[in-house]
Amino acid sequence: MNNPSDAVGAALRAARADAQAQVAALTLDLRGVIDASLDSNADDEHDPEGATIAFERAQVAALLAGAHRRVAELDEALARLADGSYGRCERCGQPIPAERLAVRPSARTCVGCAR
Ligand SMILES: [Zn+2]
């Protein structure tokens, strides 16, 4: 139970669950925005409401893409944890400082190499 990789695995899985929940929530949001645009005549580009909805839709879509990416990154981090390469910089091979992993559990490189 005191194996540090257990704690890391739990943190990664918790972060993945959060990201997955965000994907679900944003997918619903996006559907809501699309439905709203179908309800009104907002597909008329001269309608100011249409521009707002298009903007909102783009914003939600961007957030959704980000959440999908986080899920994928955390999946990769879990795979690296399983094969023993987790926490090591992909570029220089040095261990990634724990503080960086605490902030960004899916980090693949140390701060120096991330620049
Ligand atoms: Zn490095």
Coordinates of N, CA and C and ligand atoms in Angstrom, one line a residue:
M1 N 0.8 -1.2 0.0 CA 0.0 0.0 0.0 C 0.9 1.2 0.0
N2 N 2.1 1.1 0.5 CA 3.0 2.3 0.5 C 3.8 2.4 -0.7
N3 N 3.6 1.6 -1.7 CA 4.3 1.8 -3.0 C 3.9 3.1 -3.6
P4 N 4.9 4.0 -3.8 CA 4.6 5.3 -4.4 C 3.9 5.3 -5.7
S5 N 4.2 4.3 -6.5 CA 3.5 4.3 -7.8 C 2.0 4.0 -7.7
D6 N 1.6 3.4 -6.6 CA 0.2 3.2 -6.3 C -0.5 4.5 -6.1
A7 N 0.2 5.4 -5.4 CA -0.4 6.8 -5.1 C -0.4 7.5 -6.5
V8 N 0.6 7.4 -7.3 CA 0.7 8.1 -8.6 C -0.4 7.6 -9.5
G9 N -0.6 6.2 -9.5 CA -1.6 5.6 -10.3 C -3.0 6.1 -9.9
A10 N -3.2 6.2 -8.6 CA -4.5 6.6 -8.1 C -4.8 8.1 -8.5
A11 N -3.7 8.9 -8.4 CA -3.9 10.3 -8.8 C -4.1 10.4 -10.3
L12 N -3.4 9.6 -11.1 CA -3.6 9.7 -12.5 C -5.1 9.2 -12.9
R13 N -5.5 8.2 -12.2 CA -6.9 7.7 -12.5 C -7.9 8.7 -12.0
A14 N -7.7 9.4 -10.9 CA -8.6 10.4 -10.4 C -8.7 11.5 -11.4
A15 N -7.5 12.0 -11.9 CA -7.4 13.1 -12.9 C -8.1 12.6 -14.2
R16 N -7.9 11.4 -14.6 CA -8.5 10.9 -15.8 C -10.0 10.9 -15.6
A17 N -10.5 10.5 -14.5 CA -12.0 10.4 -14.2 C -12.5 11.9 -14.3
D18 N -11.8 12.8 -13.8 CA -12.2 14.2 -13.9 C -12.3 14.7 -15.3
A19 N -11.2 14.4 -16.1 CA -11.2 14.8 -17.5 C -12.3 14.1 -18.3
Q20 N -12.6 12.9 -17.9 CA -13.6 12.1 -18.6 C -15.0 12.7 -18.3
A21 N -15.2 13.1 -17.0 CA -16.4 13.8 -16.6 C -16.6 15.1 -17.4
Q22 N -15.5 15.8 -17.6 CA -15.5 17.1 -18.3 C -15.9 16.8 -19.8
V23 N -15.3 15.7 -20.3 CA -15.7 15.4 -21.7 C -17.2 15.2 -21.8
A24 N -17.8 14.4 -20.8 CA -19.2 14.1 -20.9 C -20.0 15.4 -20.7
A25 N -19.6 16.3 -19.8 CA -20.4 17.5 -19.5 C -20.3 18.4 -20.8
L26 N -19.1 18.5 -21.3 CA -18.9 19.4 -22.5 C -19.6 18.9 -23.7
T27 N -19.7 17.6 -23.8 CA -20.4 17.0 -25.0 C -21.9 17.4 -24.9
L28 N -22.4 17.3 -23.7 CA -23.8 17.7 -23.5 C -24.0 19.2 -23.8
D29 N -23.0 20.0 -23.3 CA -23.0 21.5 -23.5 C -23.1 21.8 -25.1
L30 N -22.2 21.1 -25.7 CA -22.0 21.3 -27.2 C -23.3 20.9 -27.9
R31 N -23.9 19.8 -27.5 CA -25.2 19.4 -28.0 C -26.3 20.5 -27.8
G32 N -26.2 21.0 -26.5 CA -27.2 22.1 -26.2 C -27.0 23.3 -27.1
V33 N -25.8 23.7 -27.3 CA -25.5 24.9 -28.1 C -26.0 24.6 -29.6
I34 N -25.7 23.4 -30.0 CA -26.1 23.0 -31.4 C -27.7 23.0 -31.5
D35 N -28.3 22.4 -30.5 CA -29.8 22.4 -30.5 C -30.4 23.8 -30.5
A36 N -29.7 24.6 -29.7 CA -30.2 26.0 -29.6 C -30.1 26.7 -30.9
S37 N -29.0 26.4 -31.7 CA -28.8 27.0 -33.0 C -29.8 26.5 -34.0
L38 N -30.3 25.2 -33.8 CA -31.3 24.7 -34.7 C -32.7 25.2 -34.4
D39 N -32.9 25.5 -33.1 CA -34.2 26.0 -32.7 C -34.5 27.4 -33.2
S40 N -33.5 28.3 -33.1 CA -33.6 29.6 -33.6 C -33.2 29.6 -35.0
N41 N -33.4 30.8 -35.7 CA -32.9 30.9 -37.1 C -31.5 31.3 -37.1
A42 N -30.7 30.9 -36.1 CA -29.4 31.4 -35.9 C -28.4 31.0 -37.0
D43 N -28.8 30.1 -37.9 CA -27.9 29.8 -39.0 C -27.7 30.9 -40.0
D44 N -28.6 31.9 -39.8 CA -28.5 33.2 -40.6 C -27.3 33.9 -40.1
E45 N -26.2 34.0 -40.9 CA -25.0 34.7 -40.4 C -25.2 36.1 -40.1
H46 N -26.2 36.7 -40.7 CA -26.5 38.2 -40.4 C -27.2 38.4 -39.1
D47 N -27.7 37.3 -38.5 CA -28.3 37.4 -37.2 C -27.3 37.5 -36.1
P48 N -27.3 38.5 -35.3 CA -26.3 38.7 -34.3 C -26.3 37.5 -33.3
E49 N -27.5 37.0 -33.1 CA -27.6 35.8 -32.2 C -26.8 34.6 -32.8
G50 N -26.8 34.5 -34.1 CA -26.1 33.4 -34.8 C -24.6 33.5 -34.5
A51 N -24.1 34.7 -34.6 CA -22.7 34.9 -34.4 C -22.3 34.5 -32.9
T52 N -23.1 34.9 -32.0 CA -22.9 34.5 -30.6 C -22.9 33.0 -30.4
I53 N -23.9 32.4 -31.0 CA -23.9 30.9 -30.9 C -22.7 30.2 -31.6
A54 N -22.3 30.8 -32.7 CA -21.2 30.2 -33.4 C -19.9 30.3 -32.5
F55 N -19.8 31.5 -31.9 CA -18.7 31.7 -31.0 C -18.7 30.7 -29.8
E56 N -19.9 30.6 -29.2 CA -20.1 29.7 -28.1 C -19.7 28.3 -28.4
R57 N -20.2 27.9 -29.6 CA -20.0 26.6 -30.1 C -18.5 26.3 -30.3
A58 N -17.8 27.3 -30.9 CA -16.4 27.1 -31.1 C -15.6 27.0 -29.8
Q59 N -16.1 27.8 -28.8 CA -15.5 27.8 -27.5 C -15.7 26.4 -26.8
V60 N -16.9 25.9 -26.8 CA -17.2 24.7 -26.2 C -16.4 23.6 -26.9
A61 N -16.4 23.6 -28.2 CA -15.7 22.6 -29.0 C -14.2 22.6 -28.6
A62 N -13.6 23.8 -28.4 CA -12.2 23.9 -28.1 C -12.0 23.3 -26.7
L63 N -12.9 23.6 -25.7 CA -12.7 23.0 -24.4 C -12.9 21.5 -24.4
L64 N -13.8 21.0 -25.3 CA -14.0 19.6 -25.4 C -12.8 18.9 -26.0
A65 N -12.2 19.5 -27.0 CA -11.0 19.0 -27.6 C -9.8 18.9 -26.5
G66 N -9.8 19.9 -25.7 CA -8.8 20.0 -24.6 C -9.0 18.8 -23.6
A67 N -10.3 18.6 -23.3 CA -10.6 17.6 -22.3 C -10.3 16.2 -22.9
H68 N -10.6 16.0 -24.2 CA -10.2 14.7 -24.9 C -8.7 14.5 -24.8
R69 N -8.0 15.6 -25.1 CA -6.5 15.5 -25.1 C -6.0 15.1 -23.7
R70 N -6.6 15.7 -22.6 CA -6.2 15.4 -21.3 C -6.4 13.9 -21.0
V71 N -7.6 13.4 -21.4 CA -7.9 12.0 -21.2 C -6.8 11.1 -21.9
A72 N -6.5 11.5 -23.1 CA -5.5 10.7 -23.9 C -4.1 10.8 -23.2
E73 N -3.7 12.0 -22.7 CA -2.4 12.2 -22.1 C -2.3 11.4 -20.8
L74 N -3.5 11.3 -20.0 CA -3.5 10.6 -18.8 C -3.4 9.1 -19.1
D75 N -4.1 8.6 -20.2 CA -4.0 7.2 -20.6 C -2.5 6.9 -20.9
E76 N -1.8 7.8 -21.6 CA -0.4 7.5 -21.9 C 0.4 7.5 -20.6
A77 N 0.1 8.4 -19.7 CA 0.8 8.4 -18.4 C 0.6 7.1 -17.7
L78 N -0.6 6.6 -17.7 CA -0.9 5.3 -17.0 C -0.1 4.2 -17.6
A79 N 0.0 4.3 -19.0 CA 0.7 3.2 -19.7 C 2.2 3.3 -19.3
R80 N 2.7 4.5 -19.2 CA 4.1 4.7 -18.8 C 4.4 4.2 -17.4
L81 N 3.4 4.5 -16.6 CA 3.5 4.0 -15.2 C 3.6 2.5 -15.2
A82 N 2.8 1.9 -16.0 CA 2.7 0.4 -16.1 C 4.0 -0.2 -16.6
D83 N 4.6 0.5 -17.6 CA 5.9 -0.1 -18.1 C 7.2 0.5 -17.5
G84 N 7.0 1.3 -16.4 CA 8.1 1.7 -15.6 C 8.8 3.0 -16.1
S85 N 8.3 3.6 -17.2 CA 9.0 4.8 -17.8 C 8.4 6.1 -17.2
Y86 N 7.4 6.0 -16.4 CA 6.7 7.2 -15.9 C 7.6 8.0 -15.0
G87 N 7.6 9.3 -15.1 CA 8.3 10.2 -14.3 C 9.8 10.4 -14.8
R88 N 10.1 9.9 -15.9 CA 11.4 10.1 -16.5 C 11.2 11.0 -17.8
C89 N 12.1 12.0 -17.9 CA 12.0 12.9 -19.0 C 12.3 12.1 -20.4
E90 N 11.4 12.3 -21.3 CA 11.5 11.6 -22.6 C 12.8 12.1 -23.4
R91 N 13.2 13.4 -23.1 CA 14.3 13.9 -23.9 C 15.6 13.6 -23.3
C92 N 15.8 14.0 -22.0 CA 17.1 13.9 -21.4 C 17.3 12.7 -20.5
G93 N 16.1 12.0 -20.2 CA 16.2 10.7 -19.4 C 16.4 11.0 -17.9
Q94 N 16.4 12.2 -17.5 CA 16.5 12.5 -16.1 C 15.1 12.4 -15.5
P95 N 15.1 12.1 -14.1 CA 13.8 12.0 -13.5 C 13.1 13.4 -13.5
I96 N 11.8 13.4 -13.7 CA 11.0 14.7 -13.7 C 10.7 15.0 -12.2
P97 N 11.0 16.2 -11.8 CA 10.8 16.5 -10.4 C 9.4 16.3 -9.9
A98 N 9.2 15.8 -8.7 CA 7.9 15.4 -8.2 C 7.0 16.6 -8.2
E99 N 7.5 17.9 -7.9 CA 6.7 19.1 -7.9 C 6.0 19.3 -9.3
R100 N 6.8 19.0 -10.3 CA 6.3 19.2 -11.7 C 5.2 18.1 -11.9
L101 N 5.4 16.9 -11.5 CA 4.4 15.8 -11.7 C 3.2 16.1 -10.9
A102 N 3.3 16.8 -9.8 CA 2.2 17.1 -8.9 C 1.3 18.1 -9.6
V103 N 1.9 19.0 -10.3 CA 1.1 20.1 -11.0 C 0.6 19.5 -12.3
R104 N 1.4 18.7 -13.0 CA 1.1 18.2 -14.3 C 1.4 16.7 -14.4
P105 N 0.5 15.8 -13.9 CA 0.8 14.4 -13.7 C 1.1 13.7 -15.1
S106 N 0.7 14.3 -16.2 CA 0.9 13.7 -17.5 C 2.1 14.2 -18.1
A107 N 3.0 15.0 -17.4 CA 4.2 15.6 -18.0 C 5.1 14.5 -18.6
R108 N 5.6 14.7 -19.8 CA 6.5 13.7 -20.4 C 8.0 14.2 -20.4
T109 N 8.2 15.4 -20.1 CA 9.5 16.0 -20.1 C 9.7 16.8 -18.8
C110 N 11.0 17.0 -18.5 CA 11.3 17.9 -17.4 C 11.1 19.4 -17.8
V111 N 11.1 20.3 -16.9 CA 10.8 21.7 -17.2 C 11.8 22.2 -18.2
G112 N 13.1 21.9 -18.0 CA 14.1 22.4 -18.9 C 13.9 21.9 -20.4
C113 N 13.5 20.7 -20.6 CA 13.3 20.1 -21.9 C 11.9 20.6 -22.5
A114 N 11.0 21.0 -21.6 CA 9.6 21.4 -22.1 C 9.7 22.7 -22.7
R115 N 10.8 23.5 -22.4 CA 10.9 24.9 -23.0 C 11.2 24.8 -24.4
Ligands
ZN1 ZN 14.6 16.7 -19.7

